[in-house]
Every structure is written in structure tokens, then in C-alpha cells.
Tab-separated table of C-alpha atoms and ligand atoms in Angstrom:
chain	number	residue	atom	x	y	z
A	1	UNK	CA	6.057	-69.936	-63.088
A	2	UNK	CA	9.579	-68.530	-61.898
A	3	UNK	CA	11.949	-67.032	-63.988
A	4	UNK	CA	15.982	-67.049	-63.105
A	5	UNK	CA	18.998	-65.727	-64.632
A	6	UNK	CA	22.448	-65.633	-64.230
A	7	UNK	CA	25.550	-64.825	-66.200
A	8	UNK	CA	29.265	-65.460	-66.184
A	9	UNK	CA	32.049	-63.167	-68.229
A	10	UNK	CA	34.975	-64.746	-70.310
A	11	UNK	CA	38.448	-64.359	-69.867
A	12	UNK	CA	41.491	-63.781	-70.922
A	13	UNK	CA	45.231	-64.702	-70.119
A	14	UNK	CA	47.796	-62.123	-69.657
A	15	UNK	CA	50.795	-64.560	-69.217
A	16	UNK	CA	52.018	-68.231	-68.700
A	17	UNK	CA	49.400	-70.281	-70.880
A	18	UNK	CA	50.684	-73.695	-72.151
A	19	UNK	CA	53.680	-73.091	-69.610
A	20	UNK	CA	50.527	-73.177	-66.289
A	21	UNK	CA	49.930	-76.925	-68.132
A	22	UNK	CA	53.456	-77.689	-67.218
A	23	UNK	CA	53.338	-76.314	-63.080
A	24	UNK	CA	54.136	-73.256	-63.902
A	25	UNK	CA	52.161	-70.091	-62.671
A	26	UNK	CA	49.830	-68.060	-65.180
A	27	UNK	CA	48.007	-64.736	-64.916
A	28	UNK	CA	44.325	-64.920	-66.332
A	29	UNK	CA	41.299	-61.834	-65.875
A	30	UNK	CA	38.006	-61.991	-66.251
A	31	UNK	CA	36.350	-60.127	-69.391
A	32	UNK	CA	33.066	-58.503	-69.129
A	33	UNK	CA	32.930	-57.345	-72.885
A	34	UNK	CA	31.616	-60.647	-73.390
A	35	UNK	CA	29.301	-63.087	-71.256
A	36	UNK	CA	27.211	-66.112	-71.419
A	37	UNK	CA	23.951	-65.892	-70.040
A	38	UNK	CA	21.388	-69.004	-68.523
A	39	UNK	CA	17.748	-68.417	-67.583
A	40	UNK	CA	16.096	-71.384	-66.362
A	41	UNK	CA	12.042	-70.645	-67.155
A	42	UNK	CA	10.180	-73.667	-64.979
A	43	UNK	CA	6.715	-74.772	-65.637
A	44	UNK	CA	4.011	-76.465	-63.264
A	45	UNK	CA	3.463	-79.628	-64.946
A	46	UNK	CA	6.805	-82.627	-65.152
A	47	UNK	CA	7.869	-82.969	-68.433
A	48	UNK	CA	12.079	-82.296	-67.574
A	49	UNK	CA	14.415	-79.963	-68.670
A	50	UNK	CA	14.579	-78.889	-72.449
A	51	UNK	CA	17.694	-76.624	-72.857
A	52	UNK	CA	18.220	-74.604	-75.662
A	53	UNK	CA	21.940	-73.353	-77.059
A	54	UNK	CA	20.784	-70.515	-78.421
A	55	UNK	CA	24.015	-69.784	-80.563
A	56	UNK	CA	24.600	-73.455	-81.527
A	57	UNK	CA	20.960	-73.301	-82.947
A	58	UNK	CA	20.421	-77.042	-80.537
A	59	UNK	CA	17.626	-77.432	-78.491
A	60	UNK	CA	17.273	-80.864	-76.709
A	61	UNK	CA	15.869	-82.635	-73.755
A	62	UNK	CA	18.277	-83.392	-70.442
A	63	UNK	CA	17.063	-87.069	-70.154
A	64	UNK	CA	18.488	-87.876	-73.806
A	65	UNK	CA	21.348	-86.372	-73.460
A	66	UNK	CA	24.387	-88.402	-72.513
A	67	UNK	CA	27.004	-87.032	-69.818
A	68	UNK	CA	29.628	-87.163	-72.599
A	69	UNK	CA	27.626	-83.583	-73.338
A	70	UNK	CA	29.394	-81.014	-71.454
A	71	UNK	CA	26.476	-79.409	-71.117
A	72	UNK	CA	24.639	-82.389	-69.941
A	73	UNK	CA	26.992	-83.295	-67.337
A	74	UNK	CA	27.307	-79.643	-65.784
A	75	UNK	CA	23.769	-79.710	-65.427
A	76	UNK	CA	23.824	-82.957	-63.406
A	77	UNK	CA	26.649	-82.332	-61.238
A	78	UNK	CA	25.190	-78.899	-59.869
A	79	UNK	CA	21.654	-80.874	-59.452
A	80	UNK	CA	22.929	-83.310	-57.788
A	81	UNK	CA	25.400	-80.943	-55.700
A	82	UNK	CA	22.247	-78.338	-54.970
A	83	UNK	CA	20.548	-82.432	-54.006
A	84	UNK	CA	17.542	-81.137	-56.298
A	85	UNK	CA	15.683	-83.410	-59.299
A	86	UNK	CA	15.467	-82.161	-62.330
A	87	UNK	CA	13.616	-78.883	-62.883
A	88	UNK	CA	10.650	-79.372	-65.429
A	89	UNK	CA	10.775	-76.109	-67.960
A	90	UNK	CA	13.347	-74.298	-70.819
A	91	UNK	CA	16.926	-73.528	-69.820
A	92	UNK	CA	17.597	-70.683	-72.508
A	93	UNK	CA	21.565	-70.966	-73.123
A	94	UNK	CA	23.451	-67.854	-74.962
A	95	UNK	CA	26.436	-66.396	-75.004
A	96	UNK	CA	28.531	-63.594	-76.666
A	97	UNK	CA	31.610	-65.131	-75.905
A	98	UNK	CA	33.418	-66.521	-79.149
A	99	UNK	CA	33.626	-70.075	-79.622
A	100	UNK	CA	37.218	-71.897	-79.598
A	101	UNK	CA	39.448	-68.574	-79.909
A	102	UNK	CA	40.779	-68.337	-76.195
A	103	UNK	CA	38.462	-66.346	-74.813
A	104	UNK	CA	36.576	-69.410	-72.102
A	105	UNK	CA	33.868	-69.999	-73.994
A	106	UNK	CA	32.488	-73.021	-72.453
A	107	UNK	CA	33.665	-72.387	-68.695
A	108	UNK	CA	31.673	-68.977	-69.131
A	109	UNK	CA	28.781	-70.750	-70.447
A	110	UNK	CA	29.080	-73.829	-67.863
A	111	UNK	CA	29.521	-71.382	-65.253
A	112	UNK	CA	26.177	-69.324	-65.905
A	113	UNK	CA	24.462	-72.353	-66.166
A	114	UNK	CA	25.314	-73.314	-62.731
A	115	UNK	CA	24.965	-69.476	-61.486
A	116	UNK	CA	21.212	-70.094	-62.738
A	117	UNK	CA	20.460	-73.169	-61.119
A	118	UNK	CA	21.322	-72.389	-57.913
A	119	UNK	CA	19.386	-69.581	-58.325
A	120	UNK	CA	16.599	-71.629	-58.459
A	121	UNK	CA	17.204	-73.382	-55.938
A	122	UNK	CA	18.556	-71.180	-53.152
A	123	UNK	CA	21.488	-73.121	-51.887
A	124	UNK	CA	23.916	-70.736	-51.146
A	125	UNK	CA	27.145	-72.310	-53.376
A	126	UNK	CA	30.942	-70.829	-53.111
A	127	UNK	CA	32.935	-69.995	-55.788
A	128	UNK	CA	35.645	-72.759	-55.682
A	129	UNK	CA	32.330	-75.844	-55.666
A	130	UNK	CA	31.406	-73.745	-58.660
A	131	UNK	CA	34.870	-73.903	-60.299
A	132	UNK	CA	35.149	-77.383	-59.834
A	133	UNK	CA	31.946	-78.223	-61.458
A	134	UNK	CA	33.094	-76.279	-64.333
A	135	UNK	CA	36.285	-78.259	-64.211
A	136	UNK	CA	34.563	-81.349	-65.283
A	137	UNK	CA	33.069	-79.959	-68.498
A	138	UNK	CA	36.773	-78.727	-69.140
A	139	UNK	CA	37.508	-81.656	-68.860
A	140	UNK	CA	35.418	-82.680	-71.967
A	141	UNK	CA	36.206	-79.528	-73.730
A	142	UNK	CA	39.877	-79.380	-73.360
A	143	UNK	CA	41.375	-83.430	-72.264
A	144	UNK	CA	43.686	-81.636	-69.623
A	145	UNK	CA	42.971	-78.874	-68.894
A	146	UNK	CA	44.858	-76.521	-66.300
A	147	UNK	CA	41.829	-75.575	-63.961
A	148	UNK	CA	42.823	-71.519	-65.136
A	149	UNK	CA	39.600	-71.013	-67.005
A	150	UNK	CA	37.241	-71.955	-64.434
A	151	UNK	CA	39.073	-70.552	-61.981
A	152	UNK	CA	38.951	-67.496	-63.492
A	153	UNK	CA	35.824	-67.336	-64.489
A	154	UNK	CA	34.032	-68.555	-61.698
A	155	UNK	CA	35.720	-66.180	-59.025
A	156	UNK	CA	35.324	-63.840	-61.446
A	157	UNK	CA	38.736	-61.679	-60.427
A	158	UNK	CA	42.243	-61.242	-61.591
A	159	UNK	CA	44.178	-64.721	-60.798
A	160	UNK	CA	47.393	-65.654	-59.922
A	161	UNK	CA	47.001	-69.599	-61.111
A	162	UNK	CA	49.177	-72.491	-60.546
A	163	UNK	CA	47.920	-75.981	-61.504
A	164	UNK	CA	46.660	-78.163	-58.693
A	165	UNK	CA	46.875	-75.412	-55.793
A	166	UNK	CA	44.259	-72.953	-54.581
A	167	UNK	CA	44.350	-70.292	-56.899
A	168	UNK	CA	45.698	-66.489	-55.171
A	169	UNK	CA	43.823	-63.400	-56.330
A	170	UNK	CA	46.303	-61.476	-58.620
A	171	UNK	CA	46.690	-57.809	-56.752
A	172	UNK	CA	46.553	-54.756	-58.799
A	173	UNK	CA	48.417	-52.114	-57.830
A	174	UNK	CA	46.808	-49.392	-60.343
A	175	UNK	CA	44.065	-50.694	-62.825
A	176	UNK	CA	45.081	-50.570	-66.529
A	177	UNK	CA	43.400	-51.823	-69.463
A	178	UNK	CA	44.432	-53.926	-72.375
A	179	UNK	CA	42.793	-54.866	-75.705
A	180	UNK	CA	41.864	-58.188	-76.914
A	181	UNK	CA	41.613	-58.987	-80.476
A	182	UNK	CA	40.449	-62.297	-82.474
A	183	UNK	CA	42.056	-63.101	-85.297
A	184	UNK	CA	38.554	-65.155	-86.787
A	185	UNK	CA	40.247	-68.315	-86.775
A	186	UNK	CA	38.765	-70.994	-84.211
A	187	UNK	CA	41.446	-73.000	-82.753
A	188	UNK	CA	40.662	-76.003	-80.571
A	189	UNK	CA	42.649	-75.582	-77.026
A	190	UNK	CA	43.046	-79.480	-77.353
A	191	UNK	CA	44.487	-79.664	-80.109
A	192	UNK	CA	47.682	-76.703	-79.600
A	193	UNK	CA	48.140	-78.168	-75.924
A	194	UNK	CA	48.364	-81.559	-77.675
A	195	UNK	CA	50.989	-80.329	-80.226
A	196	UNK	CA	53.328	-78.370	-77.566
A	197	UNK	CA	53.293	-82.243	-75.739
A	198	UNK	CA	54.346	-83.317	-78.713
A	199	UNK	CA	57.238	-81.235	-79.055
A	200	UNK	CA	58.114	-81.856	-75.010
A	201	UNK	CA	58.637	-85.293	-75.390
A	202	UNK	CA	61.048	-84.937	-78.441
A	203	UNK	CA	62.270	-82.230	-77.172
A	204	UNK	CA	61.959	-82.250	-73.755
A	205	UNK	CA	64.956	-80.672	-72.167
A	206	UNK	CA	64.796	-77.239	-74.783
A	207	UNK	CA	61.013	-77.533	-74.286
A	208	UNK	CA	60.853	-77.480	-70.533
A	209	UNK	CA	63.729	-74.391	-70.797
A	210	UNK	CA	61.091	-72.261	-72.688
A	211	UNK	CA	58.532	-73.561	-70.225
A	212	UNK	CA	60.368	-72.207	-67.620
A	213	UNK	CA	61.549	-68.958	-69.071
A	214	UNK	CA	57.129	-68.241	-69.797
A	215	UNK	CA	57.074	-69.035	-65.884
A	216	UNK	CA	60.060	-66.623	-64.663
A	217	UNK	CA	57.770	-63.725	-67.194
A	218	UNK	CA	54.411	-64.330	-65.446
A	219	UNK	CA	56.542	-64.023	-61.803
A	220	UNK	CA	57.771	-60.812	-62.994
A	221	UNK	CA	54.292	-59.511	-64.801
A	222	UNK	CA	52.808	-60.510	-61.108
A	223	UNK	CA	55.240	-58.044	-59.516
A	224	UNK	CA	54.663	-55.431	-61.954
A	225	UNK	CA	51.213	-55.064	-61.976
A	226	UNK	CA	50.833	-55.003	-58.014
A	227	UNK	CA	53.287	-52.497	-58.057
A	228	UNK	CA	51.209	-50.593	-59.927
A	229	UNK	CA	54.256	-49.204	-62.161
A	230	UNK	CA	53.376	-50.982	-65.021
A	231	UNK	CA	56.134	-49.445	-67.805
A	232	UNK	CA	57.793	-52.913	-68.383
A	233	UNK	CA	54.575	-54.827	-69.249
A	234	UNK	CA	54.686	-54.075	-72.922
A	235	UNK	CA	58.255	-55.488	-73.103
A	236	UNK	CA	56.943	-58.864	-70.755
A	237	UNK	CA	54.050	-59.194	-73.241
A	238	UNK	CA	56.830	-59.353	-76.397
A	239	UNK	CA	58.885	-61.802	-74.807
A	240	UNK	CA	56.418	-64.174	-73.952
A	241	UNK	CA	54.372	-63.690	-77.304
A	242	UNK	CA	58.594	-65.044	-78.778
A	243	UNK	CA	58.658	-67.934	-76.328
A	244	UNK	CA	55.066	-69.287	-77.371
A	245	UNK	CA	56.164	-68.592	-81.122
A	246	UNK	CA	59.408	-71.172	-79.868
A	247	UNK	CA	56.073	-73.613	-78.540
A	248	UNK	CA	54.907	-73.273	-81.869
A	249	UNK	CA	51.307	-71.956	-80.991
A	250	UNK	CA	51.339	-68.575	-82.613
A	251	UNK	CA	50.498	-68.468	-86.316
A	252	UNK	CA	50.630	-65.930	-89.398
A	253	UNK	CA	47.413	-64.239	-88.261
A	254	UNK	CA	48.494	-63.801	-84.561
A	255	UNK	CA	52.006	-63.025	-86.002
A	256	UNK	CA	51.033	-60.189	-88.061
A	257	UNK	CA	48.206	-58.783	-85.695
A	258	UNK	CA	50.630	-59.105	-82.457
A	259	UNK	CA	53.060	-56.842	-85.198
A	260	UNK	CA	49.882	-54.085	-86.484
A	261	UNK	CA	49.487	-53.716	-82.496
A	262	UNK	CA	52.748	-52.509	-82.036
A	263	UNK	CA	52.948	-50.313	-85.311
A	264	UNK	CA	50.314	-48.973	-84.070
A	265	UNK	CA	51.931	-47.931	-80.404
A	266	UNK	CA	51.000	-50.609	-78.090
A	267	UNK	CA	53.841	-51.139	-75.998
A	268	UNK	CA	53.419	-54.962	-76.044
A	269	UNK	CA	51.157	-57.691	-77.444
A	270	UNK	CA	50.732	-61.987	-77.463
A	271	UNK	CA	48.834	-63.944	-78.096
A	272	UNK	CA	46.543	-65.267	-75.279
A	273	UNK	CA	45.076	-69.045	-74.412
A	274	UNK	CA	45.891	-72.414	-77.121
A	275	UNK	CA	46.782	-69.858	-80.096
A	276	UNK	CA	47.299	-71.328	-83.465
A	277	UNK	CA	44.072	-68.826	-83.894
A	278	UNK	CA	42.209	-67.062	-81.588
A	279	UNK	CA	43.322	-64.339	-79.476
A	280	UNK	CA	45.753	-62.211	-78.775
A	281	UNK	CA	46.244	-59.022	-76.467
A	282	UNK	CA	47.894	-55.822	-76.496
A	283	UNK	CA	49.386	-53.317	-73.950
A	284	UNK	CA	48.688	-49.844	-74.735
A	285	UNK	CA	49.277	-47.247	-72.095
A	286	UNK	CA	48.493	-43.899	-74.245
A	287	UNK	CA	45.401	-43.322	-76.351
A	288	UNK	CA	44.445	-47.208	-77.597
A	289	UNK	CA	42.446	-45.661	-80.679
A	290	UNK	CA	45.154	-46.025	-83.278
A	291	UNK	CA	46.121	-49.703	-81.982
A	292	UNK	CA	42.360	-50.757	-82.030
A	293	UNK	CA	42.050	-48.934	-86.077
A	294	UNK	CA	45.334	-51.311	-86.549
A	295	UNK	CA	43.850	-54.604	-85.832
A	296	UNK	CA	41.048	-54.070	-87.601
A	297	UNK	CA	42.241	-52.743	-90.739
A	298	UNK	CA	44.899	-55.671	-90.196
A	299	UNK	CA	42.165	-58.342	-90.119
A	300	UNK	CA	40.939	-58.851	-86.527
A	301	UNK	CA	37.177	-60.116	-86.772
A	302	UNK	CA	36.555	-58.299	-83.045
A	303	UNK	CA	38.120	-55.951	-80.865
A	304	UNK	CA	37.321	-55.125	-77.212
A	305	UNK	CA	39.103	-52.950	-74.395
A	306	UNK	CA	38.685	-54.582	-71.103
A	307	UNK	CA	40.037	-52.786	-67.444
A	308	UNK	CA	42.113	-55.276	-65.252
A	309	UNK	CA	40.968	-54.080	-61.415
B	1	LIG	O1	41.074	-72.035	-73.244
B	1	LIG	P1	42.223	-71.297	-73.810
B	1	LIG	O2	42.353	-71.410	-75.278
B	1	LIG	O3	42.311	-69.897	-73.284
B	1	LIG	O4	43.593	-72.010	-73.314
B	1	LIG	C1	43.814	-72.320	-72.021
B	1	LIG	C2	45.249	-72.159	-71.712
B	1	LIG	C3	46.170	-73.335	-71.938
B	1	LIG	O5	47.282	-73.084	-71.077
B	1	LIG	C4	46.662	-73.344	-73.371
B	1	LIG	C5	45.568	-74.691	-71.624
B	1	LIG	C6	45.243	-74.891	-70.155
B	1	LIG	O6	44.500	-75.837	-69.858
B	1	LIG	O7	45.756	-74.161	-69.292
């Protein structure tokens, strides 16, 4: 019997979501306070691959299971990719990763499960073939999604993402860390990018203005942090946490968490990924203690500090 495992972290976006939908660039990092885990268990005798979600509480067999499943259809594409058949034995599935609150959930878990198989199978597999993989359970997952979670995820480094081109690794002039908070509140990604279309086609020429203001702020956050003086990220964080709140995305909970961050001496926050729920993340160059204490006495359900390098 062989035993292999793999993992994949989640992520976050510092800048630019919704407005990366619409061309223009976004900044996304990996987060390694959270990660999905696969471990592909194989047995001697055929009987296929059982998989089991360990956080969904679903356990089912790969031959029953249509390729409408994300899941399902990773699994075949990186088979078929690796040009193995279907491993006979239990592909345990868990993550830590929050479900539908910004944070990648099912690129981190898509992207382990890929990690794992070629594992088993020893066919050496680059990042990008990995990311685009990943890209068709998006796909499922999201309707249209940018390519930024995979992307970031699967190359597992700081990202400089713009739709449809080869993604640039984000360069960090002086590492820094930032805190991510959930507000509790799932929030489909499909569903807020579905709503800001919405409002661009009755709105299109004040919507694509906003759009394009979110893109100018991740241009400038880019410069920033490779500069490594990082004093006017707080204020870039603010003004692209009003310009989502113009999208319509944010939402009382983000609201009045984004505002207990700054009470409590961040220097900026926003909210990161779809929003109406979810994250958000905060800027805090001095001690992050009292910021942290903030969210949670203001009603975050998580909190974790993660170092952008
Ligand atoms: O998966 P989330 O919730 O972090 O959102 C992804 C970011 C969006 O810009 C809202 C959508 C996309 O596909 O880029």
C-alpha cells in the first residue's frame, strides 16, 4: 500500500478584486494560516477511487460521480493529464480553509488534490498545468471566474494578476504582514460578481469609472510594496474598501469590521474577494494585538495574521 499527501494554502486579495474581472490588474497572496490537505491511500485490489470530503461529511465513489462535480472533474483532468487510470483506494479530502468567504476555498482544495496525485504518480507537473486544471473547477465554482485564485494558489507566491495573461510574481520590497478577518457570513463569489454585472450594464459608463479607479489603486499598491516603503498602504486599502462599497459588494458586517480595524489602529482595511460576507483585511504596521481584540469583540468568527514575502 502507498500513502501520499499533499497540501495547498488559501489566499487572499490585497487589491483589484471584481475590478481583475473587468481587465484590470489585482494583487492576491497566498495564506498559510489555512490549507487544504489530499492523501490518496491506494489499495492492491481494483475497486476505484472512493473520495471522502472530510468537512462536507460526503464520501462517494469517482465512477458515480458526474463531471458537473468540481471535484469529480479535477480528478479526471489531472488523471488524464498525468495519462494514468484511475487509482483503486480512499482519497481523504480536508481542509481548514473556510467555505465561500473569500479565502479560495475550492482552488486550495482542487489544488491539493492534484498536488497528491501527481505524487502518486511521479510525473513531474509545473505550476501553470496545475493552475489551469484548477481553472476548470473555478469554473464550476465561480461561472467566470478571473483565473486569480488558482493562480495564486497554485504558484503559491505573491501575484501581480491580470486576466488572460501570464500572471508576474508581485515583488516585495520588505515583507509585512496583514490580518485577515471573516465576518461568519458565507457569500457565494457567483453571486456578488453577478450583481456588480448587473450594475455595469445599467450603469456602465460610472461602473467602468470605479473599475478603473480599483485598477489605478492596485498599480500604485504594486509600487509600494516593492519599494518596500509601505506607509501609504493603509490609505490604498481605505480607498479601495470605498470604491467596492460604490460596486455594492461590501455589507454591514464588512462595514463595521473594516471600521473596529481602524479604531483599533490599523492604518487601512477592505474587504477582500466577492464580499457581501466573507473577508476582509487590515493593514497594521505597529503592534496588531489591539486591531485583532477589535474584530473579535466586533464580531469576526476568525482572525489570522499572515506575512506577505
Ligand atoms: O473567490 P473570491 O471570493 O476571493 O473572489 C474572487 C475575486 C473576484 O474578483 C470577486 C472574482 C474573480 O473571479 O476574480
Amino acid at each position: 500500500m502507498t500513502r501520499v499527501s499533499a497540501s495547498a494554502p488559501g489566499k487572499t486579495i490585497l487589491f483589484g478584486e471584481h475590478a481583475v474581472v473587468y481587465g484590470q490588474p489585482a494583487l492576491a497572496v497566498p495564506v498559510h494560516a489555512v490549507a487544504s490537505t489530499a492523501t490518496l491511500d491506494d489499495e492492491v485490489a481494483g475497486g476505484g477511487l472512493r473520495i471522502d470530503l472530510v468537512n462536507l461529511g460526503r464520501t462517494f465513489h469517482l465512477a458515480e460521480c458526474p463531471l458537473t462535480d468540481p471535484i469529480a472533474l479535477v480528478i479526471r483532468l489531472c488523471l488524464d493529464r498525468l495519462g494514468i487510470g484511475e487509482p483503486s483506494g480512499l482519497l481523504t479530502v480536508s481542509s481548514t480553509v473556510p467555505i465561500s468567504s473569500g479565502l479560495g476555498s475550492g482552488a486550495s482544495v482542487s489544488a491539493a488534490i492534484c498536488r497528491a496525485l501527481i505524487a502518486y504518480s511521479d510525473v513531474s507537473v509545473g505550476d501553470s498545468e496545475i493552475s489551469e486544471i484548477v481553472f476548470e473547477s473555478e469554473k464550476i465554482h465561480h461561472g467566470t471566474p478571473s483565473g486569480i485564485d488558482n493562480t495564486v494558489i497554485c504558484y503559491d507566491q505573491p501575484i501581480y494578476f491580470s486576466k488572460g495573461k501570464p500572471p508576474t510574481m508581485l515583488e516585495v520590497g520588505k515583507p509585512f504582514d496583514i490580518i485577515v478577518a471573516d465576518t461568519g457570513v458565507p457569500s457565494p463569489t457567483k453571486a456578488a460578481v453577478a450583481a456588480v454585472r448587473d450594475q455595469f450594464d445599467r450603469d456602465t459608463k460610472q461602473t467602468a469609472n470605479i473599475i478603473e479607479q480599483i485598477g489605478e489603486i492596485s498599480e500604485e499598491a504594486a509600487k509600494v510594496i516593492s519599494s518596500g516603503d509601505l506607509s501609504p498602504l493603509g490609505e490604498l486599502m481605505n480607498r479601495n474598501h470605498q470604491l467596492l462599497q460604490l460596486l455594492n459588494v461590501s455589507s454591514s458586517e464588512l462595514d463595521s469590521l473594516v471600521a473596529a480595524a481602524l479604531r483599533g489602529g490599523a492604518s487601512g482595511a477592505k474587504l477582500s474577494g466577492g464580499g457581501r460576507g466573507g473577508n476582509l483585511i487590515a493593514y497594521c504596521p505597529a503592534n496588531p494585538q489591539p486591531v485583532i481584540d477589535a474584530l473579535l469583540t466586533n464580531g469576526a468568527s476568525q482572525v489570522w495574521q499572515t506575512t506577505v514575502e
